[in-house]
Coordinates of C-alpha atoms and ligand atoms in Angstrom, one line a residue:
M6 CA -0.1 0.0 0.1
D7 CA 2.8 2.2 0.9
I8 CA 4.4 2.1 -2.7
I9 CA 1.1 3.0 -4.3
S10 CA 0.2 6.0 -1.9
N11 CA 4.0 7.4 -2.5
E12 CA 4.3 7.3 -6.0
V13 CA 0.9 7.5 -7.5
Q14 CA -1.2 10.0 -5.2
D15 CA 1.1 12.5 -6.9
T16 CA -1.9 13.9 -9.3
E17 CA 1.3 16.9 -10.4
I18 CA 0.0 17.5 -14.3
Y19 CA 2.6 16.7 -16.5
N20 CA 3.0 16.6 -20.1
R21 CA 2.7 13.0 -20.9
V22 CA 2.9 13.5 -24.9
D23 CA 6.2 15.3 -24.6
D24 CA 7.3 12.2 -22.3
L25 CA 6.1 9.5 -24.7
K26 CA 7.8 11.3 -27.8
A27 CA 11.1 11.5 -25.7
F28 CA 10.9 7.7 -24.8
D29 CA 9.7 7.0 -28.3
E30 CA 12.8 9.0 -30.1
T31 CA 15.1 7.0 -28.2
K32 CA 14.2 4.1 -30.7
L33 CA 15.5 1.9 -27.8
G34 CA 12.3 1.1 -25.8
V35 CA 12.1 -0.2 -22.4
K36 CA 15.4 -1.9 -22.7
G37 CA 17.1 1.0 -23.8
L38 CA 15.7 2.5 -19.9
V39 CA 17.0 -0.4 -18.4
D40 CA 20.1 -0.5 -19.9
Q41 CA 20.5 3.1 -18.8
G42 CA 20.0 1.7 -15.4
V43 CA 16.8 3.4 -14.4
T44 CA 15.7 2.6 -10.7
K45 CA 12.0 3.8 -11.0
V46 CA 9.7 3.2 -13.4
P47 CA 9.2 6.5 -15.5
R48 CA 5.6 8.1 -15.0
I49 CA 4.2 6.9 -18.3
F50 CA 4.4 3.6 -17.4
I51 CA 2.4 4.2 -14.3
R52 CA -0.8 2.5 -13.6
P53 CA -3.9 4.9 -12.5
H54 CA -4.4 4.7 -8.8
D55 CA -7.4 3.2 -9.2
E56 CA -6.3 0.2 -11.0
L57 CA -3.1 -0.2 -8.4
V58 CA -5.9 -0.1 -6.0
K59 CA -8.2 -2.8 -7.1
E60 CA -5.0 -5.0 -8.1
L61 CA -4.8 -5.2 -3.9
N62 CA -8.1 -7.1 -3.8
Y63 CA -7.3 -9.7 -6.0
T64 CA -6.5 -12.9 -4.4
T65 CA -4.5 -15.6 -6.0
V66 CA -6.3 -18.7 -7.1
D67 CA -4.7 -22.2 -7.7
L68 CA -6.6 -23.1 -11.1
K69 CA -4.7 -24.6 -13.7
I70 CA -5.5 -24.0 -17.4
P71 CA -6.4 -27.4 -19.2
V72 CA -3.2 -29.2 -20.9
I73 CA -4.1 -31.2 -23.9
D74 CA -2.2 -33.7 -24.9
L75 CA -2.3 -34.1 -28.9
S76 CA -0.6 -37.5 -29.2
G77 CA -2.4 -39.9 -31.5
V78 CA -4.5 -37.3 -32.9
E79 CA -4.3 -38.2 -36.2
Q80 CA -3.7 -41.9 -36.1
D81 CA -6.5 -43.0 -33.5
H82 CA -10.1 -42.4 -33.7
D83 CA -11.2 -42.5 -30.5
R84 CA -8.4 -40.2 -29.1
R85 CA -9.2 -37.5 -31.8
M86 CA -12.5 -37.7 -30.0
E87 CA -11.5 -37.2 -26.4
I88 CA -8.8 -34.6 -27.9
V89 CA -12.0 -32.8 -29.4
E90 CA -14.0 -33.2 -26.0
Q91 CA -11.2 -31.2 -24.0
I92 CA -11.0 -28.8 -26.6
R93 CA -14.6 -27.8 -26.7
E94 CA -14.8 -27.6 -22.7
A95 CA -11.4 -25.8 -22.5
S96 CA -12.8 -23.3 -25.3
K97 CA -16.2 -23.1 -23.8
T98 CA -15.2 -22.4 -20.0
W99 CA -11.3 -20.7 -20.2
G100 CA -11.0 -19.7 -23.8
F101 CA -7.3 -20.8 -23.1
F102 CA -5.2 -24.0 -23.3
Q103 CA -1.8 -25.4 -23.6
V104 CA -0.9 -27.8 -26.1
V105 CA 1.8 -30.9 -25.7
N106 CA 3.1 -33.2 -27.9
H107 CA 1.9 -31.3 -31.0
E108 CA 4.9 -32.4 -33.0
I109 CA 6.8 -28.6 -33.1
S110 CA 10.3 -29.9 -31.6
S111 CA 11.4 -28.4 -28.5
S112 CA 14.8 -27.7 -30.0
L113 CA 13.0 -25.3 -32.9
L114 CA 10.9 -23.8 -29.8
D115 CA 14.2 -22.9 -27.7
E116 CA 16.2 -22.0 -30.9
T117 CA 13.2 -19.3 -31.5
I118 CA 12.9 -17.8 -28.4
D119 CA 16.8 -17.6 -28.2
S120 CA 16.7 -15.9 -32.0
I121 CA 14.1 -13.2 -30.7
R122 CA 16.0 -12.7 -27.6
M123 CA 18.9 -12.1 -29.6
F124 CA 17.0 -9.9 -32.2
H125 CA 16.1 -7.7 -29.0
E126 CA 19.9 -7.7 -27.4
Q127 CA 21.9 -6.9 -30.5
D128 CA 24.0 -4.0 -31.0
N129 CA 21.5 -0.7 -30.6
E130 CA 22.6 0.7 -34.1
T131 CA 21.2 -2.2 -35.9
K132 CA 18.4 -2.7 -33.8
M133 CA 17.1 1.0 -34.2
K134 CA 16.9 0.6 -38.4
Y135 CA 14.0 -1.4 -37.6
Y136 CA 12.1 1.0 -35.1
S137 CA 8.9 2.2 -37.0
R138 CA 5.2 2.8 -36.2
D139 CA 4.5 3.0 -39.7
P140 CA 1.6 0.2 -40.7
M141 CA 3.0 -0.4 -43.9
N142 CA 6.4 -1.6 -42.7
M143 CA 5.6 -5.6 -42.6
V144 CA 8.7 -5.7 -40.5
R145 CA 9.0 -3.5 -37.8
Y146 CA 10.1 -3.0 -34.0
D147 CA 8.7 -0.5 -31.6
S148 CA 7.7 -0.1 -27.7
N149 CA 4.0 -0.3 -27.5
I150 CA 2.1 -0.4 -30.3
D151 CA -0.4 1.7 -28.8
L152 CA 2.1 4.2 -27.3
Y153 CA 0.1 7.2 -28.1
R154 CA -3.2 5.8 -27.5
S155 CA -3.3 3.7 -24.3
R156 CA -3.7 5.0 -20.6
T157 CA -0.9 3.5 -19.5
A158 CA 2.6 2.2 -21.4
N159 CA 3.5 -1.4 -21.2
W160 CA 7.1 -2.4 -20.0
R161 CA 7.9 -4.1 -23.2
D162 CA 9.2 -4.2 -26.4
T163 CA 8.3 -5.7 -29.7
L164 CA 9.1 -7.3 -33.3
M165 CA 6.2 -7.4 -35.7
I166 CA 6.3 -9.6 -38.6
M167 CA 2.8 -8.9 -40.2
M168 CA 1.8 -11.3 -42.7
A169 CA -1.9 -10.5 -43.0
Y170 CA -1.8 -9.1 -46.9
S171 CA 0.7 -11.5 -48.2
E172 CA 3.9 -13.1 -47.2
V173 CA 7.1 -11.0 -46.2
P174 CA 10.1 -11.5 -48.5
P175 CA 12.6 -13.2 -46.2
E176 CA 15.2 -10.4 -46.5
Q177 CA 13.3 -7.9 -44.7
I178 CA 13.4 -10.4 -41.4
P179 CA 16.3 -9.3 -39.5
A180 CA 19.0 -11.5 -40.3
V181 CA 19.7 -12.7 -36.8
C182 CA 16.3 -14.2 -36.2
R183 CA 15.5 -15.2 -40.1
E184 CA 16.3 -18.5 -40.6
T185 CA 14.2 -19.6 -37.3
I186 CA 11.4 -17.2 -37.5
L187 CA 10.6 -18.9 -41.1
K188 CA 11.0 -22.6 -39.8
Y189 CA 8.8 -21.6 -36.5
I190 CA 6.4 -19.6 -38.9
K191 CA 5.7 -22.9 -41.2
H192 CA 5.5 -25.4 -38.4
A193 CA 3.0 -22.8 -36.1
T194 CA 0.8 -22.6 -39.4
T195 CA 0.6 -26.4 -39.7
L196 CA -0.2 -26.8 -35.9
C197 CA -2.9 -23.9 -36.6
G198 CA -4.4 -26.1 -39.1
T199 CA -4.8 -28.7 -36.9
L200 CA -6.1 -27.0 -34.3
L201 CA -8.8 -25.4 -36.4
D202 CA -10.0 -29.0 -38.1
L203 CA -10.3 -29.8 -34.0
L204 CA -12.1 -26.6 -33.2
S205 CA -14.4 -27.0 -36.1
E206 CA -15.1 -30.6 -34.9
A207 CA -15.7 -29.2 -31.3
L208 CA -18.6 -26.8 -33.3
N209 CA -20.1 -29.8 -35.0
L210 CA -19.1 -28.5 -38.0
N211 CA -17.1 -30.3 -40.7
R212 CA -13.3 -30.9 -40.3
N213 CA -12.9 -28.2 -42.8
Y214 CA -15.2 -25.6 -41.8
L215 CA -12.9 -23.1 -40.3
Q216 CA -10.0 -23.6 -42.8
E217 CA -12.4 -23.3 -45.6
M218 CA -13.4 -19.9 -43.9
E219 CA -9.6 -18.9 -44.5
C220 CA -9.2 -18.3 -40.5
S221 CA -5.4 -18.3 -40.5
R222 CA -4.5 -17.0 -44.0
G223 CA -3.5 -13.6 -42.2
R224 CA -0.6 -14.4 -40.0
S225 CA 1.2 -11.7 -37.5
L226 CA 4.1 -12.9 -35.7
V227 CA 4.5 -10.9 -32.3
C228 CA 7.9 -11.3 -30.7
H229 CA 7.8 -9.6 -27.3
Y230 CA 10.9 -8.7 -24.6
Y231 CA 10.0 -8.0 -21.2
P232 CA 12.9 -6.5 -19.7
P233 CA 13.2 -6.8 -15.9
C234 CA 11.3 -4.0 -14.1
P235 CA 12.8 -1.9 -11.0
E236 CA 9.0 -1.5 -9.7
P237 CA 6.7 -4.1 -11.3
E238 CA 3.9 -3.3 -8.7
L239 CA 3.3 -0.2 -10.7
T240 CA 3.2 -1.3 -14.0
L241 CA 2.3 -4.1 -16.3
G242 CA 4.2 -6.3 -19.0
T243 CA 1.0 -6.4 -21.3
G244 CA -2.2 -4.7 -20.2
N245 CA -5.6 -6.3 -20.2
H246 CA -6.9 -7.4 -23.7
T247 CA -8.5 -9.9 -25.7
D248 CA -6.9 -10.8 -29.1
T249 CA -8.6 -9.8 -32.2
S250 CA -7.7 -13.2 -33.9
F251 CA -9.6 -16.4 -34.4
I252 CA -6.9 -18.2 -32.7
T253 CA -3.4 -17.5 -31.1
L254 CA -0.3 -19.8 -30.2
L255 CA 1.8 -18.3 -28.0
L256 CA 5.3 -19.6 -27.3
Q257 CA 6.7 -18.1 -24.1
D258 CA 9.9 -19.0 -22.3
H259 CA 10.4 -20.4 -18.5
L260 CA 9.9 -17.2 -16.8
G261 CA 6.3 -16.7 -16.6
G262 CA 4.0 -13.6 -15.9
L263 CA 0.8 -14.7 -18.3
Q264 CA -2.5 -14.1 -16.5
V265 CA -5.5 -15.5 -17.8
R266 CA -9.3 -13.7 -16.4
Y267 CA -11.3 -16.9 -15.1
C268 CA -14.6 -16.4 -12.8
D269 CA -13.5 -12.8 -12.1
Q270 CA -9.8 -14.1 -10.8
W271 CA -6.3 -13.8 -12.6
V272 CA -4.8 -17.3 -12.9
D273 CA -1.4 -17.8 -13.7
V274 CA -0.5 -19.4 -17.3
P275 CA 2.7 -21.5 -16.1
P276 CA 5.2 -22.1 -18.4
I277 CA 5.6 -25.8 -19.1
T278 CA 8.5 -26.7 -21.3
G279 CA 7.9 -28.1 -25.0
S280 CA 4.3 -26.4 -24.8
I281 CA 2.2 -24.0 -26.9
V282 CA -0.5 -21.9 -25.1
V283 CA -3.7 -21.5 -27.7
N284 CA -6.1 -19.0 -26.9
I285 CA -9.4 -18.4 -28.5
G286 CA -9.9 -14.9 -30.1
D287 CA -12.7 -12.4 -30.8
M288 CA -13.0 -13.5 -34.3
L289 CA -13.8 -17.2 -33.1
Q290 CA -16.1 -15.9 -30.3
I291 CA -17.9 -14.2 -33.1
V292 CA -18.0 -17.3 -35.5
S293 CA -18.8 -19.7 -32.7
N294 CA -21.9 -17.7 -31.6
D295 CA -20.3 -17.1 -28.2
R296 CA -19.7 -21.0 -27.7
F297 CA -16.3 -20.4 -27.6
K298 CA -14.9 -17.3 -25.2
S299 CA -12.2 -14.6 -25.9
A300 CA -10.7 -14.3 -22.7
D301 CA -9.1 -11.4 -21.3
H302 CA -5.5 -11.8 -20.5
R303 CA -2.3 -9.5 -19.6
V304 CA 1.3 -10.0 -18.7
L305 CA 2.6 -8.9 -15.2
A306 CA 6.0 -6.8 -15.0
S307 CA 8.5 -8.7 -13.2
H308 CA 11.7 -8.3 -11.3
K309 CA 12.9 -11.2 -13.3
G310 CA 14.0 -10.7 -16.7
P311 CA 14.3 -10.7 -19.8
R312 CA 11.3 -12.6 -20.7
V313 CA 10.3 -13.5 -24.1
S314 CA 7.1 -14.5 -25.7
I315 CA 6.1 -14.7 -29.4
A316 CA 2.5 -14.4 -30.4
C317 CA 1.5 -16.0 -33.6
F318 CA -1.8 -14.6 -34.5
F319 CA -4.2 -16.1 -37.0
T320 CA -6.6 -13.8 -38.5
G321 CA -9.1 -13.8 -41.5
V322 CA -8.8 -12.3 -45.1
I323 CA -8.6 -8.5 -45.6
D324 CA -8.3 -8.0 -49.2
P325 CA -10.2 -9.5 -51.4
P326 CA -12.9 -8.0 -48.5
K327 CA -14.7 -11.4 -47.2
M328 CA -18.0 -11.4 -45.0
Y329 CA -17.6 -13.2 -41.5
G330 CA -20.4 -13.7 -39.2
P331 CA -21.6 -16.5 -36.6
I332 CA -22.3 -20.1 -37.9
K333 CA -25.8 -20.5 -39.1
D334 CA -26.9 -23.6 -37.2
G335 CA -30.1 -22.2 -36.5
S336 CA -29.6 -21.0 -33.1
P337 CA -30.5 -16.8 -33.4
P338 CA -27.0 -15.0 -34.3
A339 CA -25.3 -13.2 -31.6
Y340 CA -23.4 -10.8 -34.0
R341 CA -24.3 -9.2 -37.4
D342 CA -22.1 -10.4 -40.3
F343 CA -19.0 -7.7 -41.5
T344 CA -15.7 -7.6 -42.9
M345 CA -12.1 -8.2 -41.5
A346 CA -11.7 -4.0 -42.3
D347 CA -15.0 -3.4 -40.5
Y348 CA -13.7 -5.1 -37.1
L349 CA -10.0 -3.5 -37.6
N350 CA -11.5 0.1 -37.9
T351 CA -13.5 -0.4 -35.0
F352 CA -10.7 -1.8 -33.1
F353 CA -8.3 0.9 -33.8
S354 CA -11.4 3.9 -33.3
R355 CA -13.0 2.6 -30.2
P356 CA -12.2 4.8 -27.0
V357 CA -9.0 4.1 -25.7
D358 CA -8.6 1.0 -22.8
K359 CA -12.1 0.0 -23.8
S360 CA -11.9 -3.5 -24.1
G361 CA -14.9 -5.7 -25.5
V362 CA -14.5 -4.9 -29.2
V363 CA -16.8 -7.6 -30.3
D364 CA -20.0 -6.0 -28.4
Y365 CA -19.8 -3.4 -31.5
F366 CA -20.6 -6.0 -33.7
R367 CA -23.6 -7.6 -31.5
S368 CA -27.3 -8.0 -33.5
Ligands
OGA12 C1 -0.4 -11.1 -26.9 C2 0.0 -11.7 -25.7 C3 1.0 -12.3 -24.3 C4 2.5 -12.8 -23.6 O1 0.9 -10.7 -27.4 O2 -1.2 -10.5 -27.5 O3 -1.3 -12.0 -25.0 O4 3.0 -13.9 -22.8 N1 1.2 -12.0 -25.2 O5 3.6 -12.1 -24.0
NI13 NI1 -3.0 -11.6 -26.1

């Protein structure tokens, strides 16, 4: 409580935009601050007082998100039916699960994490060349994609590789992580296909229903670096949000910090070696007509670090425009149909720090 009253009840007005600009112009992100040896979290990162007070009232609960073993999924029909049932239950209740025995080797997962750490830890001059907020840059690095829109900046830097419209020419991917990233994306896309088949079956649809909707055609690889934080109680690594994707595959290192909202509590998503976290995004909540849940989640800041995580978002088709909406299975549709472009426009034009983009599309 002391920390909160000392640091945050200081209501002095400061020019936040100037501070944001100064931070942005360093092009060195949060890692740059830590390299300089900051011992206090700068104001732009400090969460509002009301949020910090609320945080004190959360209790920790010892619940675990489901871990689903995919072995035998293609070979054994009964096994597949069991897995479909587990995925259905997890997607309805948590909107989150972890998969093991998914056929991406642990060595590739480790190499992918290492190569992202190497990108963020390479010499400043090379890294700064990738710093950009231009959405037309398919490969770019920044700190806080919503830096100028959010209420509070997060303790995190990110390398993004956007393949929503088309493949990225390999030479645009930074050399230090190029080969591993390309290999990882290929395997993650195959795993996404397997999961979309299972999710279709879990919705009692044809196995290829979601793949035929081209749910996985757009992909974005978002590679986070969470430096150690001197005052983790005052900020977050990633603020509370839902993903806009159909599904997201998340690869996290061994440090932990990811939490999912479940029954009004924050529940830790513990790192499991060799596993991949899968979460349902807003688009699949809509297409499933609310049968599956796009859950709120966040990442705590920590004294421990740096933490590395890699999120692969599988999104639908933006161009040419394609209509998306709830499956037509006789039950009343909870949402109207719309294009991905409508969806993204709503996402970017809604009031700051308001979650619940899906609500704009409710019928
Ligand atoms: C995200 C996300 C979690 C993490 O990028 O949307 O939720 O552990 N990341 O970095
Ligand atoms: Ni997320």
